[in-house]
């Protein structure tokens, strides 16, 4: 009887999360970035946008879900050779392409869902579509979601994925201290995910080097499993600001996504409250 809850926890635990805290932070920042006429759509639904921001990490029982959260850039020849369409991806990698990740196209699909939700005039649907879109936008800002060395397995740094994405968020980030710029209209918004991936990918060499340095200076504890407090002090000093920057950028870009979806939908006002 005692084993069951633990098993359930393991099954439902996401493989590579920003962690609930990180995804919530991105949602919070995005809502903060909106002009009042767009933000009014979320009145009374703010908690829904945060509460559902981690949902896609719990959908991984569906084998198609995993690759929606990342894209390996190396198989395409690096960030300058990224395919812009699924057809192009398939032409380059054949049947292997889906397994290598499809996050930019998923962001486009979920963004269209948000445009549709605004057009349908349904604030609850707008909030849910925003939460789901925001999840994939946030994942695209994690450097290790853009590489086939996603967990440091090729550089003997296994576990670096969660050390960066969850470990540093838990230790370094206070959501109240994060800031975000006002959301911006952008006619080319639909193609921005490729820019985000490219910028994320550029952060990888330093991230891996800082993890190695922190390990060298402060080896693992005697059981050889958990990192020491000294490791975390060093890794946090180097990469904490990068984690903060990526969370803030993700929040800003989700804000841009919401604003531009609302503009494309024709700048609708939310339906008036029924009754009094
Ligand atoms: Zn994810």
Coordinates of C-alpha atoms and ligand atoms in Angstrom, one line a residue, residues 16-18 23 56-57 60 69 135-136 139 145, ligand 1:
X16 CA 13.1 17.2 -17.7
X17 CA 11.0 20.0 -16.1
X18 CA 11.9 23.6 -15.6
X23 CA 7.0 27.3 -15.4
X56 CA 2.5 19.1 -20.9
X57 CA 5.2 17.5 -18.7
X60 CA 4.6 12.1 -21.6
X69 CA 9.6 19.8 -25.6
X135 CA 5.1 25.6 -21.3
X136 CA 6.7 25.1 -24.7
X139 CA 11.2 24.9 -22.7
X145 CA 16.6 21.5 -24.8
Ligands
LIG1 ZN1 8.6 20.4 -20.9

